[in-house]
Coordinates of C-alpha atoms and ligand atoms in Angstrom, one line a residue:
X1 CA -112.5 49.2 -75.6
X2 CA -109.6 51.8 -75.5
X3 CA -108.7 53.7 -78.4
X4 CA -105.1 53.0 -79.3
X5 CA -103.1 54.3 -82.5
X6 CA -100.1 51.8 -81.3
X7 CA -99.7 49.0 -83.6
X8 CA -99.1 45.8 -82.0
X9 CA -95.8 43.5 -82.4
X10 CA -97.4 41.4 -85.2
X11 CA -98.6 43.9 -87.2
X12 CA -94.8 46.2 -87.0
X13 CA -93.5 42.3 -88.0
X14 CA -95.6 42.5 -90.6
X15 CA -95.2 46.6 -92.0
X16 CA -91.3 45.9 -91.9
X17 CA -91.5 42.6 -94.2
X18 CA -93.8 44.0 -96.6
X19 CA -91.2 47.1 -96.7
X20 CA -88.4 44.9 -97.0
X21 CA -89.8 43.1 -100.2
X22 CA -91.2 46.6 -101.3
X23 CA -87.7 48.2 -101.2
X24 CA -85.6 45.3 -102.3
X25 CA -87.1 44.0 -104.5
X26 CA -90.0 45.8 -106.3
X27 CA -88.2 49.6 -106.4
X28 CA -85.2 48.3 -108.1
X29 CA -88.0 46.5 -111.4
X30 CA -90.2 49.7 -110.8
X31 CA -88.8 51.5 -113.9
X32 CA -88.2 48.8 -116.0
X33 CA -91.7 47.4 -116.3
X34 CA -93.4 51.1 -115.9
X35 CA -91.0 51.9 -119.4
X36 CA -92.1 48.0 -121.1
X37 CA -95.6 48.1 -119.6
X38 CA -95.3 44.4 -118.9
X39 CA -96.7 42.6 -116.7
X40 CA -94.2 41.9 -113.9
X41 CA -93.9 38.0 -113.9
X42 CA -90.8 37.6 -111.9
X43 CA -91.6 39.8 -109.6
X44 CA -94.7 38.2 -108.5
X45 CA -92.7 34.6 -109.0
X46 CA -90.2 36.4 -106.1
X47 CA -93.7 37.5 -103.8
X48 CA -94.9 34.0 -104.4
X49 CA -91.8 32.6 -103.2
X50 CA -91.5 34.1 -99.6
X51 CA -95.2 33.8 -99.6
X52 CA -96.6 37.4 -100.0
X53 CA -98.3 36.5 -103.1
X54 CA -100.2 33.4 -101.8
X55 CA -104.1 32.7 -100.1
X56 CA -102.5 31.7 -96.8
X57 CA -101.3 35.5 -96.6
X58 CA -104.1 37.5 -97.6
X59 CA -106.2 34.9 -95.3
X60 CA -104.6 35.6 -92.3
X61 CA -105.0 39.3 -93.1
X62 CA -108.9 39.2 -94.1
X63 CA -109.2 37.3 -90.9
X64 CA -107.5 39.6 -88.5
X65 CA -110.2 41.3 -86.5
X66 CA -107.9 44.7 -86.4
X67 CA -108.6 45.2 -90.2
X68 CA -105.4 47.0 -90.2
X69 CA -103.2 44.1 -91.6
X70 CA -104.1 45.1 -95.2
X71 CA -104.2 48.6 -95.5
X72 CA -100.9 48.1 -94.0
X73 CA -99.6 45.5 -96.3
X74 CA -100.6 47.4 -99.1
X75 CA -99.4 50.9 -97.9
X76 CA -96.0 49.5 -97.7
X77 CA -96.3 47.3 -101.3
X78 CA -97.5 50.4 -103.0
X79 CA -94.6 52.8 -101.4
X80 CA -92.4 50.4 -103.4
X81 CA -94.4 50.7 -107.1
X82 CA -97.8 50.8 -107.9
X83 CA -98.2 49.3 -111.3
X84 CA -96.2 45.8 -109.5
X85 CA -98.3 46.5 -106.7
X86 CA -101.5 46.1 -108.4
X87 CA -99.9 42.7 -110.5
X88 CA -99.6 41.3 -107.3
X89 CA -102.8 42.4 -105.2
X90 CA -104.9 42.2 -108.6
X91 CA -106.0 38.5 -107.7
X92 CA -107.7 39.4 -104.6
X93 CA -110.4 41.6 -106.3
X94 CA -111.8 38.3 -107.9
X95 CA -111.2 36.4 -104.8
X96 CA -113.3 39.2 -103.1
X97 CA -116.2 38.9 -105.2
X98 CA -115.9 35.0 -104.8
X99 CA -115.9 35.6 -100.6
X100 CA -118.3 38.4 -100.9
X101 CA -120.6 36.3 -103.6
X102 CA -120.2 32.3 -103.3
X103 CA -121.0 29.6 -101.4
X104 CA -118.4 28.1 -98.7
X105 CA -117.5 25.4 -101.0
X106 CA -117.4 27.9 -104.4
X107 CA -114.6 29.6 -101.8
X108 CA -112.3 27.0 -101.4
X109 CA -113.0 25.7 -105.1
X110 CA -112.1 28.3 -106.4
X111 CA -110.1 30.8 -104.7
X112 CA -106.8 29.0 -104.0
X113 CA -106.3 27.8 -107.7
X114 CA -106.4 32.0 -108.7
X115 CA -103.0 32.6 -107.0
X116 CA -101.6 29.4 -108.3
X117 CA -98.3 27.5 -106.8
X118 CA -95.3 29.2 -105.4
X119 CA -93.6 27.5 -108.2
X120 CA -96.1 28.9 -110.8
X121 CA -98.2 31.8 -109.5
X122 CA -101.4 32.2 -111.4
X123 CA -103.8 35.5 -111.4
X124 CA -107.3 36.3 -111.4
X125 CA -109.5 39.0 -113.0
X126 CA -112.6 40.6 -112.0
X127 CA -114.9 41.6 -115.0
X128 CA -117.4 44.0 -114.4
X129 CA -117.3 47.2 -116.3
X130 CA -118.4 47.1 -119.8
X131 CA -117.6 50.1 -122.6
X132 CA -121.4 51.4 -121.8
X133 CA -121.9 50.3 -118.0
X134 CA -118.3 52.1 -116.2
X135 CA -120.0 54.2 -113.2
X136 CA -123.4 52.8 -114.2
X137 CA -122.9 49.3 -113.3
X138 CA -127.2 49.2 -114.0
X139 CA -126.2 49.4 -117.7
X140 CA -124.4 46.3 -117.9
X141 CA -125.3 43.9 -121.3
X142 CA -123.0 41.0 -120.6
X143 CA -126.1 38.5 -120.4
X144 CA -125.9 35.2 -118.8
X145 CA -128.6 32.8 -120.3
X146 CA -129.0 29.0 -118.6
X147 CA -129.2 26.2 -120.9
X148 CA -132.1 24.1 -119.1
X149 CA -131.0 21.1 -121.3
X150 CA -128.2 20.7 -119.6
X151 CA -127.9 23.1 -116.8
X152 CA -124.7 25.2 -118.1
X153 CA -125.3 29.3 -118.0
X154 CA -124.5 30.5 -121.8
X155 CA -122.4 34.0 -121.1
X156 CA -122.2 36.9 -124.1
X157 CA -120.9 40.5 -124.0
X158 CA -117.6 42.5 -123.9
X159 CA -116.3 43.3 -120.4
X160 CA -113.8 46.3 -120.6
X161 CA -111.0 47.5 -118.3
X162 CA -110.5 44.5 -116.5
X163 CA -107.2 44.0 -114.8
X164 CA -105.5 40.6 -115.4
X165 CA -108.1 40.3 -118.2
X166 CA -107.1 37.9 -120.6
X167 CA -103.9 36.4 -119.0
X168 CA -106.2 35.3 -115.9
X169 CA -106.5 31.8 -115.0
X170 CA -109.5 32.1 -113.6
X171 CA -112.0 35.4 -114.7
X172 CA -114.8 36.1 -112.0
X173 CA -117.5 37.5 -114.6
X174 CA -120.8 39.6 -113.8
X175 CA -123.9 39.4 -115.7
X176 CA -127.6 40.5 -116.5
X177 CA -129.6 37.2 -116.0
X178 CA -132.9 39.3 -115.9
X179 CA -132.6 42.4 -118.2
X180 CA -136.0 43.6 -117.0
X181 CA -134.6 44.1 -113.2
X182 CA -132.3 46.4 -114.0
X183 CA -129.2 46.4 -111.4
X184 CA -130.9 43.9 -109.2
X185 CA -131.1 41.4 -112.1
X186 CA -127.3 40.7 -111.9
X187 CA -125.0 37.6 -111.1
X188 CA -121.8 36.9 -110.8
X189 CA -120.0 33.7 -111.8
X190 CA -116.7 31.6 -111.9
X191 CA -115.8 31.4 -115.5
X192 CA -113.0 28.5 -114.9
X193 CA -109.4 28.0 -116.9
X194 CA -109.4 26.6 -120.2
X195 CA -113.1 27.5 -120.7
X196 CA -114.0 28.1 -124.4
X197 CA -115.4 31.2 -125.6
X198 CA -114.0 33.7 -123.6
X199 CA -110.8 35.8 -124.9
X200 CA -108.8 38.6 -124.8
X201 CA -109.6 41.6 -126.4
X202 CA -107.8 45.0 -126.3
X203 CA -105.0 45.5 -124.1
X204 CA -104.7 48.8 -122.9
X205 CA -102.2 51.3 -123.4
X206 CA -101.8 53.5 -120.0
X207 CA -101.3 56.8 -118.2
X208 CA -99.8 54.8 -115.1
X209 CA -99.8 51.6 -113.2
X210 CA -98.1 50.5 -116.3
X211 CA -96.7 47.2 -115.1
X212 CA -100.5 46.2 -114.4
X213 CA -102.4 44.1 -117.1
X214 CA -105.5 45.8 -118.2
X215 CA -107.9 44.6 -121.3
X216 CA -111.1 43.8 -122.7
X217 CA -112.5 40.6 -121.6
X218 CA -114.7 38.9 -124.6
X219 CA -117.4 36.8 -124.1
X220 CA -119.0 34.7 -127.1
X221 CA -121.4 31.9 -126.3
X222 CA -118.9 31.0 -123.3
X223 CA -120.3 28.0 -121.5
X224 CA -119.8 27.3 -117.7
X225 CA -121.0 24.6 -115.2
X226 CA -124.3 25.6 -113.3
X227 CA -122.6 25.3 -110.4
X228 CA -120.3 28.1 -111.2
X229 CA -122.9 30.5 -110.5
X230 CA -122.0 32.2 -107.4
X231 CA -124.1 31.6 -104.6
X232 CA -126.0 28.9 -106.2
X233 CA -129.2 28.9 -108.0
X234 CA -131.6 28.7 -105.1
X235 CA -130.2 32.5 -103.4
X236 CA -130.2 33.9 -106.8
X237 CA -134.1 32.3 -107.5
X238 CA -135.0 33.6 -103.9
X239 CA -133.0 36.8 -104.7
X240 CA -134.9 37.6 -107.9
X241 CA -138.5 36.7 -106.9
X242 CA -138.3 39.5 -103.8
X243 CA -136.9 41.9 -107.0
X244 CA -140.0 41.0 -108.9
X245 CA -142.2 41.2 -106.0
X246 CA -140.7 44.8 -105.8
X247 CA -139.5 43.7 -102.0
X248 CA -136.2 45.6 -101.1
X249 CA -133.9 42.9 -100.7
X250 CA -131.6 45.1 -98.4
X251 CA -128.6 43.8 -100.9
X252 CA -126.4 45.2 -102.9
X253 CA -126.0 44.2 -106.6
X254 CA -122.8 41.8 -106.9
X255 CA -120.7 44.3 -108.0
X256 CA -121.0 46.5 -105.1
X257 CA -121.0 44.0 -102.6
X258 CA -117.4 43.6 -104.0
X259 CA -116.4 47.2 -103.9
X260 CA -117.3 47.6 -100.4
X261 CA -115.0 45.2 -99.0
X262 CA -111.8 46.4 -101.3
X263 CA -112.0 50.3 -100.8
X264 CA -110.0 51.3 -97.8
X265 CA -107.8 48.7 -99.1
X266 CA -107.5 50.8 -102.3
X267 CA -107.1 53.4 -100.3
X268 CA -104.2 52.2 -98.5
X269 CA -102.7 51.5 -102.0
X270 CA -103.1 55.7 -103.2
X271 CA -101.9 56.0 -99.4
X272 CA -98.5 54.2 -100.3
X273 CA -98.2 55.6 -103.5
X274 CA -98.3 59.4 -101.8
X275 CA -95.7 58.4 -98.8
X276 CA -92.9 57.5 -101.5
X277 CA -93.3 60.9 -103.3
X278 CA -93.5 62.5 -100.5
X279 CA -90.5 60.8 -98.3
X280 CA -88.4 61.7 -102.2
X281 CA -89.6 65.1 -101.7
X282 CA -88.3 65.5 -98.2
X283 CA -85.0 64.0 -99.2
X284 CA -84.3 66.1 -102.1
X285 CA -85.1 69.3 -100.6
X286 CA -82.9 68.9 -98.2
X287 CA -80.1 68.1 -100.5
X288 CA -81.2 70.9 -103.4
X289 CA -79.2 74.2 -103.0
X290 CA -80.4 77.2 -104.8
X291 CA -79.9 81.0 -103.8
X292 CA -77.0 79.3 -101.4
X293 CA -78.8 77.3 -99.2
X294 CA -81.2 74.0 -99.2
X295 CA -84.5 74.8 -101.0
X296 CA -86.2 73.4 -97.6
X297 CA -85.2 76.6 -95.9
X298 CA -87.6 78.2 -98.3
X299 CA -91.0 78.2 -96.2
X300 CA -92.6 77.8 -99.6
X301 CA -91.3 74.3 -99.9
X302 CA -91.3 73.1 -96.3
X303 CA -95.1 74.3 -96.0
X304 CA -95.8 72.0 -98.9
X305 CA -94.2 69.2 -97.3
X306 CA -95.9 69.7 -94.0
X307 CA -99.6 69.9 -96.0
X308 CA -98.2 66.4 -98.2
X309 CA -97.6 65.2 -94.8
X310 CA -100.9 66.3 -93.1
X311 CA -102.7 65.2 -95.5
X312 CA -100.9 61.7 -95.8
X313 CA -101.7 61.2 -92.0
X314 CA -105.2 62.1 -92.5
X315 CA -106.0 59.7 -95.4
X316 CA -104.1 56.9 -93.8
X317 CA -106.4 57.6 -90.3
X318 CA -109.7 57.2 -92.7
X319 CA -108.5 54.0 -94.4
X320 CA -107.7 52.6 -91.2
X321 CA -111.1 53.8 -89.2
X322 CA -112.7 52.4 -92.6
X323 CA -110.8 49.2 -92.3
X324 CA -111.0 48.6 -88.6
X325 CA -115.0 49.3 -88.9
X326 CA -115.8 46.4 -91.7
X327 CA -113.6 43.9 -89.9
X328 CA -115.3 44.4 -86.6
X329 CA -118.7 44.4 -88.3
X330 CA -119.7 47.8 -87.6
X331 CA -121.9 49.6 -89.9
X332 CA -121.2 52.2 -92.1
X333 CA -123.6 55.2 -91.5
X334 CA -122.2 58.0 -93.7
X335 CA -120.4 55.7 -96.6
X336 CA -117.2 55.7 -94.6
X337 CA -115.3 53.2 -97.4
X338 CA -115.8 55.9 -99.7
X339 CA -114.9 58.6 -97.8
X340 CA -111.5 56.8 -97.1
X341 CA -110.8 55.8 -100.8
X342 CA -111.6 59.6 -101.6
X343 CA -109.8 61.2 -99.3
X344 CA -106.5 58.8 -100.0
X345 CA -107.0 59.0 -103.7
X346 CA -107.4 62.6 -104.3
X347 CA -104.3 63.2 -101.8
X348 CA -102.0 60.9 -103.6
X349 CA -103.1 63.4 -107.2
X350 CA -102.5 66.2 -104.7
X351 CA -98.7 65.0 -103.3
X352 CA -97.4 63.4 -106.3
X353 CA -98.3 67.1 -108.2
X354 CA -96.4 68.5 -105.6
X355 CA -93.7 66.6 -105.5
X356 CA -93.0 66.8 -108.7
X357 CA -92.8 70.7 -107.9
X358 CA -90.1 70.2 -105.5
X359 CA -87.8 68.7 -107.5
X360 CA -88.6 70.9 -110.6
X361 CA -87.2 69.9 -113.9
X362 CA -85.7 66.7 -111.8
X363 CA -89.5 65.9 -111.3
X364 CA -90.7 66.3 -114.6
X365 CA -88.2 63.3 -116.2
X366 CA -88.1 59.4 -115.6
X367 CA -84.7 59.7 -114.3
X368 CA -86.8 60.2 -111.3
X369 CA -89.2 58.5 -109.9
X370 CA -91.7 60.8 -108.8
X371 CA -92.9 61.2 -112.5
X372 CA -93.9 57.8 -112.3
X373 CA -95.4 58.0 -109.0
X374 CA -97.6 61.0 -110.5
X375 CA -98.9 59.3 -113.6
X376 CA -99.5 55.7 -111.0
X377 CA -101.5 58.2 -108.8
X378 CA -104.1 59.6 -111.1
X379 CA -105.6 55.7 -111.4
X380 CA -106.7 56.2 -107.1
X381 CA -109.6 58.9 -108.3
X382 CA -110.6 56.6 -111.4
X383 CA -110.8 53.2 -110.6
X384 CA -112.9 51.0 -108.2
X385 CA -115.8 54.5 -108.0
X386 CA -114.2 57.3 -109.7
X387 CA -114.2 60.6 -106.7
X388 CA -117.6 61.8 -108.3
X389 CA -119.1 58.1 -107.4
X390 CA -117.5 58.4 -103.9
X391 CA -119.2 61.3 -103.5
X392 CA -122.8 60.8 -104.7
X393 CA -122.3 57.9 -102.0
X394 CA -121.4 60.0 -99.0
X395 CA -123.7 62.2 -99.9
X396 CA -126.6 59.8 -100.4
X397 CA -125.4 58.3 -97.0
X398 CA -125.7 61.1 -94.9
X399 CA -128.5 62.6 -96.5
X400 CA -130.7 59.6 -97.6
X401 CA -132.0 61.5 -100.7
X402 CA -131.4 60.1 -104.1
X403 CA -129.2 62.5 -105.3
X404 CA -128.1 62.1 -108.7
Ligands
LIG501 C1 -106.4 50.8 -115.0 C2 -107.9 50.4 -114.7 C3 -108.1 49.2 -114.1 C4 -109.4 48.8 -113.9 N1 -109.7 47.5 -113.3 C5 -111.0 47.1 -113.3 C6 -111.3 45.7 -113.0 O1 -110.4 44.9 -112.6 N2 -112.5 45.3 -113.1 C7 -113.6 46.1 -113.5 O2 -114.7 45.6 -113.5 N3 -113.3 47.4 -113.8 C8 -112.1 47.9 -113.7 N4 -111.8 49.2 -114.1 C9 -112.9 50.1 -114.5 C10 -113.2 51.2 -113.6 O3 -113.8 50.8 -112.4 C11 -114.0 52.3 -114.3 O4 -113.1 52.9 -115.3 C12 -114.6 53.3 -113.4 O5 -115.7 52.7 -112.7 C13 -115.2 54.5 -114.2 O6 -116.0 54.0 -115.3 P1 -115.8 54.6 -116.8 O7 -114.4 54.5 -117.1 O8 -116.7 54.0 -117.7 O9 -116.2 56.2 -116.6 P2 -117.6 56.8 -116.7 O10 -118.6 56.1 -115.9 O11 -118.0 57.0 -118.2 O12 -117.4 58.3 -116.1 C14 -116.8 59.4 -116.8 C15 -116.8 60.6 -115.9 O13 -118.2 60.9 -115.6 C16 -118.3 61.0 -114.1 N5 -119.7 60.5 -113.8 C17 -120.3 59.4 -114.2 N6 -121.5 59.3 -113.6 C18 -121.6 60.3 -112.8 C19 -122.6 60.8 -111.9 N7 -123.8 60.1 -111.7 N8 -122.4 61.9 -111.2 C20 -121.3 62.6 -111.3 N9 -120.3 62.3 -112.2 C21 -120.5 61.1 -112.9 C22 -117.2 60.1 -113.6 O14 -116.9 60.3 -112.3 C23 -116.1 60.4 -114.6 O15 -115.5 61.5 -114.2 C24 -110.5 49.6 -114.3 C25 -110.2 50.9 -114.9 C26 -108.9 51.2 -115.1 C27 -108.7 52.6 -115.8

């Protein structure tokens, strides 16, 4: 098949509605719920209501053989705010460990009740990192124990960071069922609404992304169905006899499984972010005089806007190529998800420093939003693999040693 960079009619439909609802209606709350750090409920209410915040949509996009109809949803969601960005795509990291994880039937169980109605949206939260198990998912101590009595898994611990923890309808939790297979001795499961025993904890003050939700979840003798065990008990029996035998299973734990399918959409995300400081950037350069003339006319300035701009292009052709290899069920030979959420997240860092340069003491207030832009980016080389993660999987990929 031809190469072709052209996208096709559907998928400019779909980059100009996305913008439309980015610039109408999510820049104009940006500020607002950055300064409150509250979760954006209207605003999702609003994406629910044209039906950007809804299964159907992300459905049609996972199912678009492309891959290119998320990254490009998200670039353009993202270029509007991060923070309400991240309320509204939050939902779909749980529903990706559910696709990635569960049965068929766990899928439709499940999944549409996390994004609710359009007349009451609901979220979902994906629990995996733990105070002691961030980077080292092996570390986890959230234990899931079954009750044989009655069949119902008994869940304990104290997941940490997780977005929409707490106000969640439905929380997607992992967990150590057999401590003494380390990684490969982890589930995941459906912990459904109104389920005693699992709480908030700490909600978390942050850098950025304020208008996203991020607590402890807390788990304390929180019982759930058997048959909320993703994937059923027979895959996970199969799955941890093979461990025991010491027979590589060719799987990745749960939580990875889940992270490889949501990178280069991540990506796409620090991808947006970068575009709207940098498009700022462009526009105020050309209006700033100093000296008697634009600051553009500097070669100092319009060098950085041509690297921002580079280097923009380049991450978005990663994400992409990332995107457009899992969807057409090509394999990834030299971690190629990573390299794309890398790439995209250390550039957003890179361009939101600089634009903050370019408009110098402008840049450095909230009157302005590429102060915010710069404190949203810094979250692209932290969450979902920090870049040192990223990195010891490239480099484990291409070199297939065990580097540590
Ligand atoms: C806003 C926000 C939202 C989040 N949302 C979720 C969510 O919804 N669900 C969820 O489960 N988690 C979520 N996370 C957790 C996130 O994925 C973790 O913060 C991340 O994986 C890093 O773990 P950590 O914070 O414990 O850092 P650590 O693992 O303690 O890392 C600290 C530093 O050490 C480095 N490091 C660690 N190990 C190595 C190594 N082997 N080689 C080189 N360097 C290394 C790291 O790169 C980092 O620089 C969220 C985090 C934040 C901040």
């Amino acid at each position: 098949m031809a190469v072709s960079f052209e996208l096709t009619e559907d998928q400019v439909e779909l980059q100009k509605w996305v913008h439309e609802f980015a610039a109408d209606v999510v820049r104009p709350a940006a500020a607002e719920y950055d300064e409150r750090e509250a979760f954006p409920w209207p605003v999702l209410q609003e994406a629910a209501k044209i039906g950007l915040y809804s299964l159907d949509f992300f459905a049609t996009q996972w199912f678009d053989e492309s891959g290119l109809g998320i990254p490009i949803a998200m670039e353009e969601l993202f270029w509007g705010d991060a923070g309400i960005g991240l309320a509204i795509v939050g939902t779909t990291l749980a529903a990706a460990s559910v696709r990635a994880n569960g049965t068929d039937e766990q899928v439709g169980r499940w999944v549409p009740g996390m994004f609710g109605t359009e007349a009451e949206p609901k979220v979902a939260a994906f629990c995996s990192s733990e105070p002691d198990a961030g980077s080292d998912v092996g570390a986890m101590r959230t234990r899931a124990v079954l009750d044989e009595r009655n069949g119902e898994w008994v869940l304990t611990g104290t997941k940490t960071w997780a977005t929409n923890g707490g106000i969640a309808d439905v929380h997607v939790v992992t967990a150590v069922v057999d401590p003494e297979l380390g990684a490969r001795g982890h589930a995941s499961f459906v912990v459904p609404p109104g389920t005693p025993g699992i709480s908030q904890g700490q909600k978390f003050l942050k850098h950025g992304i304020r208008a996203s939700h991020t607590a402890e979840v807390v788990l304390d003798d929180c019982r759930i169905p058997g048959d909320c065990l993703l994937g059923g008990r027979e895959k996970l029996d199969e799955r941890l006899a093979r461990a025991r035998e010491g027979v590589k299973s060719g799987r990745t734990q749960p939580s990875m499984a889940t992270f490889e399918r949501t990178r280069p959409a991540v990506g796409a995300q620090a991808v947006g972010v970068a575009r709207a400081a940098y498009e700022y950037a462009l526009e105020y350069a050309k209006q700033r005089v100093q000296f008697g003339r634009p600051i553009i006319e500097n070669q100092a300035i319009a060098f950085a806007l041509a690297d921002m701009k580079t280097s923009i292009d380049a991450a978005r052709l990663l994400v992409w190529r990332a995107a457009w290899m899992a969807s057409t069920g090509r394999q990834f030979t030299a971690a190629e998800g990573s390299m794309s959420k890398l790439v995209a997240g250390e550039t957003a860092v890179r361009v939101t420093e600089q634009a903050m340069q370019i408009l110098g003491g402008n840049g450095y207030t909230r009157d302005y939003p590429v102060e915010r832009m710069a404190r949203d980016a810094k979250i692209y080389t932290i969450f979902e693999g920090t870049s040192e993660i990223q990195r010891l999987v490239i480099a484990r990929s291409i070199s297939g040693v065990q580097i540590r």
